[in-house]
XYZ file of C-alpha atoms in Angstrom:
710
model
C 0.000 0.000 0.000
C 2.875 2.373 0.779
C 5.150 1.331 -2.095
C 4.162 4.460 -4.047
C 5.235 6.804 -1.248
C 8.598 8.518 -1.154
C 10.824 7.901 1.916
C 9.687 11.011 3.820
C 6.018 10.275 3.130
C 6.494 6.659 4.236
C 8.134 7.794 7.472
C 5.188 10.075 8.204
C 2.704 7.278 7.499
C 4.544 4.737 9.647
C 4.822 7.021 12.709
C 1.742 5.769 14.565
C 2.402 6.643 18.212
C 3.056 9.967 19.884
C 2.903 13.508 18.539
C 4.030 13.989 14.932
C 4.397 17.161 12.861
C 4.508 16.687 9.099
C 5.867 19.815 7.404
C 4.245 19.462 4.010
C 5.612 21.904 1.438
C 3.361 23.072 -1.380
C 2.467 20.231 -3.753
C 4.239 17.609 -1.635
C 1.281 15.214 -1.357
C -0.013 15.974 2.135
C -3.538 14.637 1.507
C -2.002 11.435 0.168
C -0.011 11.118 3.381
C -3.090 11.695 5.564
C -5.269 9.074 3.835
C -2.435 6.534 3.742
C -1.839 7.129 7.439
C -5.530 6.513 8.119
C -5.191 3.211 6.245
C -2.042 2.381 8.214
C -3.815 3.088 11.529
C -6.698 0.852 10.470
C -4.219 -1.841 9.493
C -2.655 -1.662 12.958
C -5.996 -2.694 14.481
C -7.481 0.689 15.367
C -11.261 0.845 14.912
C -12.325 3.406 12.278
C -14.666 5.244 14.681
C -11.639 6.014 16.895
C -9.864 7.968 14.142
C -10.633 11.627 13.462
C -9.274 13.688 10.578
C -9.928 17.429 10.806
C -9.538 19.974 8.042
C -10.787 23.492 7.297
C -13.251 23.223 4.420
C -16.061 20.912 3.386
C -14.389 20.532 0.006
C -11.134 19.292 1.560
C -13.032 16.962 3.899
C -15.056 15.532 0.995
C -11.908 14.916 -1.054
C -10.222 13.233 1.901
C -13.282 11.059 2.502
C -13.444 9.950 -1.142
C -9.746 9.110 -1.235
C -10.056 7.151 2.006
C -12.978 5.186 0.521
C -10.889 4.384 -2.549
C -8.008 3.185 -0.399
C -9.771 1.120 2.287
C -13.222 0.553 0.809
C -16.532 2.340 1.481
C -17.682 0.052 4.327
C -14.483 0.474 6.335
C -14.325 4.212 5.622
C -17.936 4.960 6.567
C -17.415 5.146 10.384
C -14.352 7.409 10.037
C -14.761 10.929 11.371
C -13.490 13.174 8.565
C -14.810 16.681 9.020
C -14.077 20.355 9.487
C -13.291 21.824 12.903
C -16.736 23.417 12.897
C -18.567 20.198 12.026
C -16.755 18.414 14.838
C -17.789 21.238 17.161
C -21.432 20.812 16.133
C -21.164 17.092 16.861
C -19.862 17.813 20.361
C -22.575 20.362 21.053
C -25.414 18.211 19.680
C -24.363 15.464 22.097
C -23.417 17.498 25.172
C -24.628 21.048 24.545
C -27.029 21.041 27.464
C -23.959 21.193 29.725
C -23.194 24.660 28.351
C -26.829 25.746 28.209
C -27.765 24.616 24.681
C -30.493 22.166 23.805
C -29.665 19.583 21.102
C -31.680 21.429 18.451
C -29.934 24.768 18.857
C -29.701 27.128 15.878
C -26.575 28.183 14.021
C -26.643 31.787 12.831
C -25.115 32.757 9.507
C -23.342 36.090 8.959
C -26.551 37.912 7.948
C -28.377 36.662 11.033
C -25.495 37.755 13.242
C -25.580 41.215 11.706
C -29.282 41.551 12.472
C -28.846 40.455 16.093
C -25.918 42.835 16.531
C -27.880 45.798 15.170
C -30.598 44.994 17.670
C -28.131 44.485 20.536
C -26.342 47.738 19.742
C -29.479 49.736 19.003
C -28.299 50.878 15.570
C -29.521 50.831 11.985
C -25.973 51.448 10.704
C -24.983 48.220 8.931
C -21.343 49.316 8.541
C -21.017 49.911 12.285
C -22.617 46.538 13.024
C -20.133 44.878 10.661
C -17.234 46.448 12.569
C -18.693 45.068 15.786
C -19.105 41.693 14.086
C -15.447 41.655 13.035
C -14.227 42.730 16.489
C -16.357 40.154 18.318
C -15.234 37.382 15.963
C -11.586 38.327 16.544
C -12.072 38.247 20.311
C -13.810 34.885 20.171
C -11.048 33.432 17.980
C -8.551 34.587 20.586
C -10.569 32.799 23.299
C -11.933 35.929 24.970
C -15.342 36.205 26.640
C -17.256 39.496 26.862
C -15.449 40.210 30.151
C -12.094 39.461 28.528
C -12.951 41.614 25.517
C -13.833 44.557 27.737
C -10.529 44.189 29.584
C -8.613 43.942 26.295
C -10.360 46.891 24.592
C -7.743 49.538 23.813
C -9.943 52.472 22.736
C -13.465 53.849 22.993
C -14.698 52.064 19.861
C -13.525 48.704 21.204
C -15.110 49.438 24.593
C -18.446 49.997 22.848
C -18.007 46.784 20.806
C -17.240 44.830 24.000
C -20.431 46.102 25.665
C -22.415 45.186 22.554
C -20.786 41.736 22.681
C -22.220 41.186 26.169
C -25.768 42.037 25.019
C -25.243 39.998 21.840
C -24.247 36.918 23.863
C -27.330 37.331 26.051
C -29.518 37.306 22.950
C -27.812 34.195 21.566
C -28.505 32.417 24.842
C -32.147 33.519 24.744
C -32.518 32.383 21.124
C -30.819 29.033 21.857
C -28.393 29.897 19.060
C -24.686 29.884 18.321
C -22.652 31.765 15.755
C -19.887 30.252 13.659
C -17.136 31.127 16.158
C -19.126 29.536 18.999
C -18.901 26.184 17.223
C -15.260 26.100 18.342
C -15.418 28.256 21.472
C -18.304 26.437 23.183
C -16.827 22.925 22.688
C -13.569 24.261 24.134
C -15.445 25.637 27.143
C -17.263 22.316 27.482
C -14.077 20.216 27.446
C -12.282 22.567 29.806
C -14.877 22.537 32.555
C -16.466 19.108 32.210
C -14.045 16.319 33.099
C -16.537 13.572 32.258
C -17.093 14.800 28.691
C -13.368 15.447 28.251
C -12.466 11.897 29.346
C -15.168 10.483 27.073
C -13.774 12.200 23.958
C -10.142 11.497 24.781
C -10.998 7.809 25.062
C -13.207 7.925 21.979
C -10.506 9.393 19.704
C -7.354 7.280 19.708
C -5.644 9.243 16.916
C -6.365 12.725 15.604
C -5.035 14.020 12.289
C -5.191 17.793 11.679
C -4.678 19.231 8.212
C -3.432 22.802 7.589
C -2.369 23.194 11.219
C -0.705 26.533 10.375
C -4.207 27.948 9.800
C -5.480 27.166 13.299
C -6.328 29.983 15.673
C -5.746 30.045 19.430
C -9.107 28.413 20.231
C -8.710 25.594 17.697
C -5.223 24.824 19.021
C -6.503 24.577 22.608
C -9.397 22.381 21.432
C -6.915 20.019 19.774
C -4.865 19.815 22.990
C -7.934 18.856 25.026
C -9.046 16.254 22.479
C -5.698 14.418 22.556
C -5.113 14.822 26.303
C -2.135 13.324 28.133
C -1.682 10.573 25.529
C -1.013 12.803 22.556
C -1.345 10.483 19.592
C -1.841 12.991 16.826
C -0.512 13.966 13.418
C -0.411 17.662 12.603
C 0.142 18.417 8.923
C 0.976 21.900 7.728
C 3.449 24.365 6.284
C 4.748 27.454 8.069
C 5.506 28.973 4.648
C 1.788 28.925 3.763
C 0.380 30.640 6.852
C -1.657 33.440 5.221
C -4.764 33.865 7.366
C -3.499 36.008 10.239
C -6.174 38.607 9.443
C -8.882 36.131 10.491
C -7.228 34.891 13.677
C -4.911 32.125 12.467
C -1.532 32.283 14.162
C 1.780 30.801 13.146
C 2.624 30.832 16.868
C 0.762 27.509 17.129
C 3.504 25.858 15.079
C 6.099 27.366 17.418
C 4.200 26.036 20.418
C 4.016 22.422 19.245
C 7.660 21.517 20.080
C 7.325 23.369 23.404
C 4.045 21.720 24.413
C 5.136 18.295 23.137
C 8.901 17.825 23.647
C 8.756 14.337 22.094
C 7.307 15.776 18.865
C 8.656 14.040 15.765
C 9.165 16.455 12.865
C 9.136 15.091 9.294
C 9.661 17.312 6.244
C 8.045 16.690 2.871
C 10.139 18.654 0.378
C 9.624 16.804 -2.894
C 7.114 18.744 -4.956
C 4.881 16.832 -7.410
C 3.255 19.903 -8.928
C 5.654 22.451 -10.374
C 8.710 22.764 -12.600
C 12.205 23.604 -11.369
C 12.019 27.209 -12.580
C 8.832 27.838 -10.589
C 10.143 26.172 -7.422
C 13.449 28.050 -7.602
C 11.559 31.361 -7.616
C 9.304 30.219 -4.754
C 12.267 29.129 -2.632
C 14.058 32.415 -3.341
C 11.083 34.513 -2.229
C 10.366 32.633 0.982
C 14.046 32.557 1.922
C 13.718 36.225 2.932
C 11.413 35.219 5.825
C 12.750 33.913 9.158
C 12.337 30.132 9.233
C 10.708 27.998 11.893
C 11.634 24.766 10.109
C 13.993 25.350 7.146
C 13.134 23.416 3.992
C 13.485 23.790 0.228
C 11.127 22.386 -2.385
C 12.504 20.339 -5.280
C 10.952 18.510 -8.205
C 11.688 15.849 -10.793
C 9.609 17.661 -13.426
C 12.630 19.303 -15.024
C 13.465 22.986 -15.517
C 10.373 23.887 -17.543
C 9.635 27.254 -19.156
C 11.203 30.365 -17.635
C 8.909 32.602 -15.613
C 7.641 35.474 -17.729
C 7.859 39.019 -16.375
C 5.268 41.321 -17.971
C 4.937 45.084 -17.513
C 1.646 46.866 -18.173
C 0.824 50.551 -18.544
C -2.317 50.324 -16.357
C -5.071 47.947 -15.251
C -6.811 47.853 -18.638
C -3.549 47.182 -20.466
C -2.698 44.460 -17.953
C -6.039 42.776 -18.632
C -5.333 42.870 -22.376
C -1.938 41.287 -21.735
C -3.672 38.522 -19.795
C -6.003 37.814 -22.720
C -3.067 37.766 -25.141
C -1.063 35.503 -22.806
C -3.909 32.990 -22.599
C -4.387 33.041 -26.374
C -0.658 32.545 -26.946
C -0.458 29.661 -24.466
C -3.446 27.922 -26.063
C -1.875 28.270 -29.482
C 1.463 26.977 -28.198
C -0.097 23.951 -26.517
C -3.022 22.701 -28.553
C -4.461 20.590 -25.722
C -4.804 23.473 -23.249
C -8.345 24.009 -21.993
C -9.802 27.168 -20.494
C -9.832 25.534 -17.049
C -6.048 25.210 -17.222
C -5.647 28.977 -16.707
C -5.929 31.064 -13.560
C -5.438 34.789 -13.000
C -4.593 35.470 -9.358
C -4.557 38.840 -7.606
C -4.377 40.305 -4.106
C -7.686 42.203 -3.844
C -11.207 41.548 -5.111
C -11.486 44.908 -6.908
C -8.741 43.833 -9.331
C -11.112 41.318 -10.931
C -13.212 43.929 -12.738
C -10.718 44.776 -15.490
C -10.036 41.090 -16.171
C -13.748 40.307 -16.373
C -14.250 43.083 -18.926
C -11.304 41.948 -21.056
C -12.326 38.282 -20.971
C -15.916 39.103 -21.913
C -14.743 41.233 -24.839
C -12.531 38.376 -26.010
C -15.453 35.950 -25.552
C -13.440 33.815 -23.134
C -15.494 31.884 -20.540
C -14.515 32.572 -16.941
C -15.642 32.343 -13.332
C -14.772 34.528 -10.361
C -13.798 32.281 -7.472
C -15.273 33.432 -4.196
C -18.282 35.070 -5.839
C -21.799 34.687 -4.516
C -22.430 31.202 -3.225
C -25.526 29.310 -4.303
C -26.511 29.264 -0.647
C -26.162 33.049 -0.337
C -29.028 33.615 -2.764
C -32.060 35.227 -1.144
C -34.480 32.472 -2.190
C -32.281 29.746 -0.689
C -31.820 31.684 2.541
C -35.602 32.086 2.786
C -36.148 28.330 2.633
C -33.286 27.618 5.019
C -34.898 29.956 7.548
C -38.101 27.872 7.423
C -36.140 24.652 7.961
C -34.167 26.188 10.823
C -37.429 27.221 12.470
C -38.732 23.647 12.272
C -35.577 22.427 14.008
C -35.528 25.138 16.679
C -38.725 27.062 17.331
C -36.712 29.492 19.495
C -34.619 30.647 16.515
C -35.885 34.234 16.354
C -33.924 35.316 13.224
C -35.326 32.296 11.347
C -38.831 33.098 12.637
C -38.673 36.657 11.338
C -37.431 35.613 7.893
C -39.949 32.781 7.546
C -42.993 34.808 8.600
C -42.165 37.555 6.092
C -41.094 35.391 3.121
C -43.642 34.980 1.634
C -45.615 37.775 3.284
C -48.593 36.589 5.305
C -50.433 39.857 5.954
C -48.637 40.347 9.254
C -47.176 43.855 9.365
C -44.003 45.215 10.892
C -45.958 46.859 13.725
C -47.487 43.544 14.729
C -44.058 41.895 14.690
C -42.600 44.764 16.700
C -45.338 44.352 19.317
C -44.713 40.616 19.378
C -40.993 41.305 19.870
C -41.661 43.661 22.795
C -43.934 41.075 24.396
C -41.344 38.297 23.944
C -38.575 40.452 25.375
C -40.673 41.437 28.390
C -41.523 37.848 29.309
C -38.175 36.372 28.142
C -39.812 34.090 25.607
C -38.816 33.370 22.035
C -41.037 34.894 19.365
C -42.564 31.527 18.475
C -43.183 30.569 22.092
C -44.909 33.912 22.642
C -47.473 33.118 19.925
C -49.253 30.766 22.298
C -49.121 32.861 25.465
C -52.622 33.621 26.803
C -51.665 37.212 27.608
C -50.515 37.971 24.036
C -54.057 39.177 23.346
C -53.326 42.222 25.519
C -50.507 43.310 23.146
C -52.123 42.732 19.726
C -55.451 43.281 17.988
C -57.641 40.317 17.049
C -56.706 40.303 13.360
C -52.952 40.300 14.006
C -53.371 37.691 16.746
C -55.351 35.415 14.415
C -52.693 35.682 11.707
C -49.899 34.842 14.157
C -51.835 31.890 15.596
C -52.427 30.556 12.080
C -48.693 30.793 11.332
C -47.812 29.020 14.576
C -50.226 26.158 13.917
C -48.886 25.780 10.375
C -45.275 25.558 11.586
C -46.211 22.897 14.164
C -48.043 20.871 11.514
C -45.130 21.315 9.107
C -42.663 20.079 11.733
C -44.750 16.945 12.347
C -44.941 16.153 8.634
C -41.194 16.837 8.159
C -40.493 14.259 10.856
C -42.491 11.652 8.931
C -41.038 12.428 5.477
C -38.194 9.920 5.328
C -36.177 8.895 2.282
C -35.514 10.564 -1.065
C -38.940 10.256 -2.684
C -40.985 11.092 0.416
C -38.746 14.050 1.172
C -39.099 15.448 -2.331
C -42.881 15.074 -2.212
C -42.983 16.845 1.179
C -40.743 19.687 0.006
C -42.745 20.352 -3.150
C -46.000 20.218 -1.178
C -44.640 22.715 1.337
C -43.577 25.156 -1.399
C -47.036 24.905 -2.945
C -48.664 25.507 0.471
C -46.781 28.750 1.043
C -47.081 29.860 -2.582
C -43.361 30.352 -2.949
C -43.184 30.230 -6.750
C -45.839 32.928 -7.006
C -43.976 34.911 -4.325
C -40.881 34.951 -6.557
C -42.851 36.135 -9.587
C -44.628 38.804 -7.536
C -41.291 40.093 -6.282
C -39.557 40.316 -9.676
C -40.621 42.429 -12.646
C -38.318 40.298 -14.801
C -40.061 36.978 -15.500
C -36.783 35.363 -16.605
C -35.102 36.302 -13.331
C -38.033 34.909 -11.329
C -37.848 31.680 -13.350
C -34.108 31.420 -12.684
C -34.722 31.872 -8.958
C -37.377 29.147 -9.034
C -34.892 26.859 -10.803
C -32.513 27.468 -7.884
C -35.290 26.464 -5.497
C -35.866 23.196 -7.381
C -32.135 22.481 -7.260
C -32.241 23.070 -3.500
C -35.170 20.641 -3.184
C -33.112 17.960 -4.931
C -30.136 18.766 -2.694
C -32.207 18.194 0.477
C -33.956 15.102 -0.898
C -30.674 13.406 -1.804
C -29.473 13.899 1.776
C -32.572 12.163 3.054
C -31.046 8.964 1.672
C -32.604 5.745 0.520
C -30.750 5.970 -2.804
C -27.992 3.762 -4.151
C -24.480 5.140 -3.753
C -22.583 5.979 -6.939
C -19.243 4.678 -5.636
C -19.664 1.246 -7.205
C -20.350 -0.448 -3.861
C -24.058 -0.986 -4.499
C -24.747 0.280 -0.976
C -27.966 2.100 -0.270
C -27.596 5.043 2.084
C -29.845 4.864 5.168
C -33.043 6.865 4.903
C -33.578 9.811 7.247
C -36.268 12.444 7.593
C -36.335 16.016 6.333
C -36.235 17.175 9.956
C -33.061 15.148 10.625
C -31.355 16.703 7.587
C -32.569 20.155 8.645
C -30.882 19.682 12.038
C -27.485 19.848 10.325
C -28.331 22.253 7.530
C -26.972 25.433 9.115
C -23.433 24.123 9.445
C -23.590 22.555 5.983
C -24.677 25.845 4.454
C -22.231 27.969 6.439
C -19.201 26.256 4.970
C -20.626 24.692 1.829
C -18.427 24.881 -1.213
C -19.751 23.858 -4.601
C -17.244 22.292 -6.904
C -17.429 23.458 -10.485
C -15.749 21.503 -13.281
C -16.845 23.890 -16.023
C -14.249 24.624 -18.694
C -13.617 28.266 -17.775
C -10.717 30.535 -16.875
C -10.500 31.125 -13.111
C -10.199 34.607 -11.627
C -9.337 34.390 -7.953
C -7.777 36.183 -5.032
C -4.575 34.637 -3.752
C -6.244 33.747 -0.467
C -9.048 31.861 -2.217
C -6.532 30.050 -4.448
C -4.745 28.328 -1.569
C -4.954 24.557 -1.918
C -5.636 24.760 -5.663
C -3.396 24.426 -8.716
C -3.479 25.104 -12.447
C -1.144 24.321 -15.349
C -0.850 28.024 -16.232
C -0.976 30.845 -13.676
C -0.827 34.613 -14.141
C 0.030 36.625 -10.991
C -1.408 40.075 -11.640
C -0.776 43.466 -10.075
C 2.418 42.477 -8.241
C 3.095 46.048 -7.151
C 4.050 47.773 -3.946
C 0.834 48.718 -2.170
C -1.025 45.754 -3.666
C 1.340 42.885 -2.866
C 2.473 43.526 -0.192
C -0.832 45.247 0.494
C -0.546 48.634 2.209
C -2.502 51.846 2.695
C -1.794 55.097 4.513
C -3.880 53.801 7.422
C -2.434 50.280 7.216
C 1.325 50.406 6.585
C 3.390 47.274 6.140
C 4.744 46.138 9.504
C 7.514 43.500 9.645
C 4.990 40.863 10.757
C 2.537 41.732 7.965
C 5.351 41.790 5.415
C 6.226 38.202 6.324
C 2.611 37.113 5.810
C 2.358 38.980 2.502
C 5.573 37.273 1.373
C 4.019 33.912 2.265
C 1.011 34.940 0.164
C 3.324 35.568 -2.805
C 4.886 32.152 -2.205
C 1.417 30.556 -2.237
C 0.644 32.303 -5.533
C 3.867 31.126 -7.196
C 3.366 27.525 -6.078
C -0.155 27.316 -7.584
C 1.484 27.010 -11.035
C 2.299 23.615 -12.521
C 3.882 24.341 -15.909
C 4.050 28.056 -16.674
C 3.950 31.224 -14.598
C 3.679 34.882 -15.624
C 4.049 37.819 -13.241
C 2.859 41.321 -14.115
C 3.467 44.752 -12.593
C 1.739 48.039 -13.403
C 3.532 51.254 -14.328
C 0.512 53.280 -13.175
C -2.511 52.267 -11.143
C -5.752 53.815 -9.963
C -5.828 55.414 -6.544
C -9.338 56.695 -6.032
C -10.188 58.543 -9.241
C -6.597 59.419 -10.085
C -3.825 57.516 -11.830
C -0.582 57.384 -9.878
C 2.882 55.975 -10.650
C 3.311 52.394 -9.438
C 6.398 50.462 -8.369
C 6.956 46.746 -8.990
C 6.718 44.718 -5.803
C 9.907 43.899 -3.928
C 8.792 40.270 -4.253
C 9.560 40.276 -7.982
C 13.190 41.159 -7.236
C 13.246 38.475 -4.534
C 12.259 35.852 -7.121
C 15.781 36.341 -8.588
C 14.607 35.772 -12.112
C 17.368 35.270 -14.644
C 16.853 38.312 -16.872
C 18.452 36.570 -19.851
C 15.918 33.777 -19.577
C 12.919 35.965 -18.829
C 13.582 38.598 -21.493
C 10.762 38.356 -24.038
C 11.848 37.204 -27.486
C 10.813 39.868 -30.073
C 8.846 37.249 -31.971
C 6.988 36.292 -28.786
C 6.341 39.974 -28.145
C 4.950 40.310 -31.697
C 2.638 37.354 -31.119
C 1.365 38.908 -27.887
C 0.751 42.322 -29.488
C -1.087 40.784 -32.422
C -3.290 38.863 -29.975
C -3.982 42.057 -28.017
C -4.862 43.954 -31.186
C -7.118 41.136 -32.376
C -8.924 41.187 -29.011
C -9.574 44.921 -29.409
C -10.768 44.595 -32.987
C -13.186 41.888 -31.824
C -14.892 44.332 -29.491
C -18.390 45.541 -30.264
C -18.864 47.934 -33.180
C -19.980 50.781 -30.912
C -16.511 51.311 -29.472
C -16.406 54.954 -28.284
C -14.380 57.328 -30.489
C -12.033 58.061 -27.584
C -10.644 54.545 -28.021
C -9.449 55.234 -31.583
C -6.257 56.976 -30.444
C -5.448 54.052 -28.175
C -6.091 51.630 -31.047
C -3.716 53.616 -33.283
C -1.062 53.419 -30.583
C -1.538 49.639 -30.434
C -1.065 49.434 -34.208
C 2.133 51.468 -33.938
C 3.437 49.195 -31.174
C 2.680 46.160 -33.323
C 4.510 47.632 -36.315
C 7.551 48.376 -34.160
C 7.465 44.812 -32.812
C 7.348 43.460 -36.383
C 10.493 45.426 -37.265
C 12.233 44.086 -34.153
C 11.201 40.525 -34.969
C 12.495 40.907 -38.532
C 15.888 42.017 -37.186
C 16.006 38.976 -34.923
C 15.195 36.632 -37.804
C 17.890 38.261 -39.963
C 20.459 37.970 -37.213
C 19.666 34.296 -36.652
C 19.839 33.604 -40.407
C 23.222 35.333 -40.866
C 26.271 33.013 -41.201
C 28.558 32.809 -38.174
């Protein structure tokens, strides 16, 4: 089973006891090591339910699960716990949440719900202010601070206000029987810290824990890991200090420094053989990251050969850079006839940089997608339906109640809901619970009271029927019947003047119905095993839907060019990568209010390293001569990271014939634009023609020189 592993990978797989840190360089096969180690642990006699593998995204967990199934078989792999940190936290809280004040059917608030609760807790209608509170509270929670700790740590008046809002916000979460995304780590940590019985149960239950991307853990996740493994630390931490790029959201590279201190017997194994990139790409990556202080020195190497030299491209401005990207893609596709659109990625530091590339790709009729754009589950129609399902699971989920009762509208006005809210707050009830209070009649008129009672009875009936609807077919029938009952299709058409847009939204709803029904089981697996997944009810699926939706990632195998931020590109790879806008102020990112500190510079350099190592075969790096700052154009300097790549100028200098090919491609892209090109573009087009003519003369000279006898 391990005969395909290299010596370092085999050593990591065979280290079964004690704490182990696997330093997995970019493209070094870390997922392969994790799944082979799971197989090795199973082969040593460990029961699959006693092994836990933890990663950061649903996509990574799904890939790991599929590869484990391929290696050990679906029946053996099924009891394995392969999940995200947050999913593991939900599992802990569903089983033991009552010990920290949560009932098993607690609600999980998404970012929009949190914003609404915060605006209420802070008494503001200012969404931007509420978002700042949201960011501050999340940062405090990721650092392990309670409201008391946040107030003590607050360093200015704004933070003092945010800390006081945090206290009121936490009170509301407790009243709603709800948790936010950060609580899914913080509350399990609190539970394990203060409850010895639960802690002993989980330490005995998990005999070996594998943690992927350990460099991305925050302080709370690290402490949770320590409590899960206990005094018999049989764990494998896999990560790369050179790819720690999420400091802005609480991740800390200090956790890697702490591992050898907290576990003196820690075995450190380095994976340095890269299976992704060419020698030229890895040499540049190693050169850049060498400027950072090293926790665990390593250097990537590959057997893929030298490959093409890295191309340095200069652009006049953002629009010109986008044209160069189009020309580069066209040239690469012509050079390699088998290249597909999906083989190309354009990576940049900030989301706003995507706009120019989108415009250029559309004009050139090149298909593309923007990674990190709106998720399917962020669409308003999907969030409406999720609110209904959340309400069935937890009647005390006030944000879900408010969204469900108003989408579709049921003739219950804002004033009635406000009166209901005041009544619920006074008597410390949830909104749904208050519907059935005898004294509610003193706060509302008969018509409003009748409408609320009707809604409450319908939700109770819906919950009963959702509990009975088990299996794929029954679930689909229930879901479609529910949508007909509430008139949701008509609601979409009433809310949109554009019939096509309403139809597209309804198509999304039908896709969501299929998504839920499939998870209700009773269908044959498509893994070749012939197994039929166990049937479960709509209500059982709805109990886990919030966490699924919060971190859901939809894979997309469409043949399109990818536009992505560098952060979103981590963990991915493409044959051809274009790093755009590699300028001072963009990469490393800096503003007048946010200068580059030594610590931030190190993280930005790691981000550049991540960008370089996404490329398999070819890499191009561009820098702007001028870039937009507000409404003005200002001179721009190439990033210091380009110099740190130590590119061989002789190798990277563009051949005049290659330059001619690029300019012709750029000119062709402009000519292909729509016929109503504004007259102001004619001068620019003439300049392009002049540049092309000059390039043709240069190419002719090169041909003549090469043809001349020596």
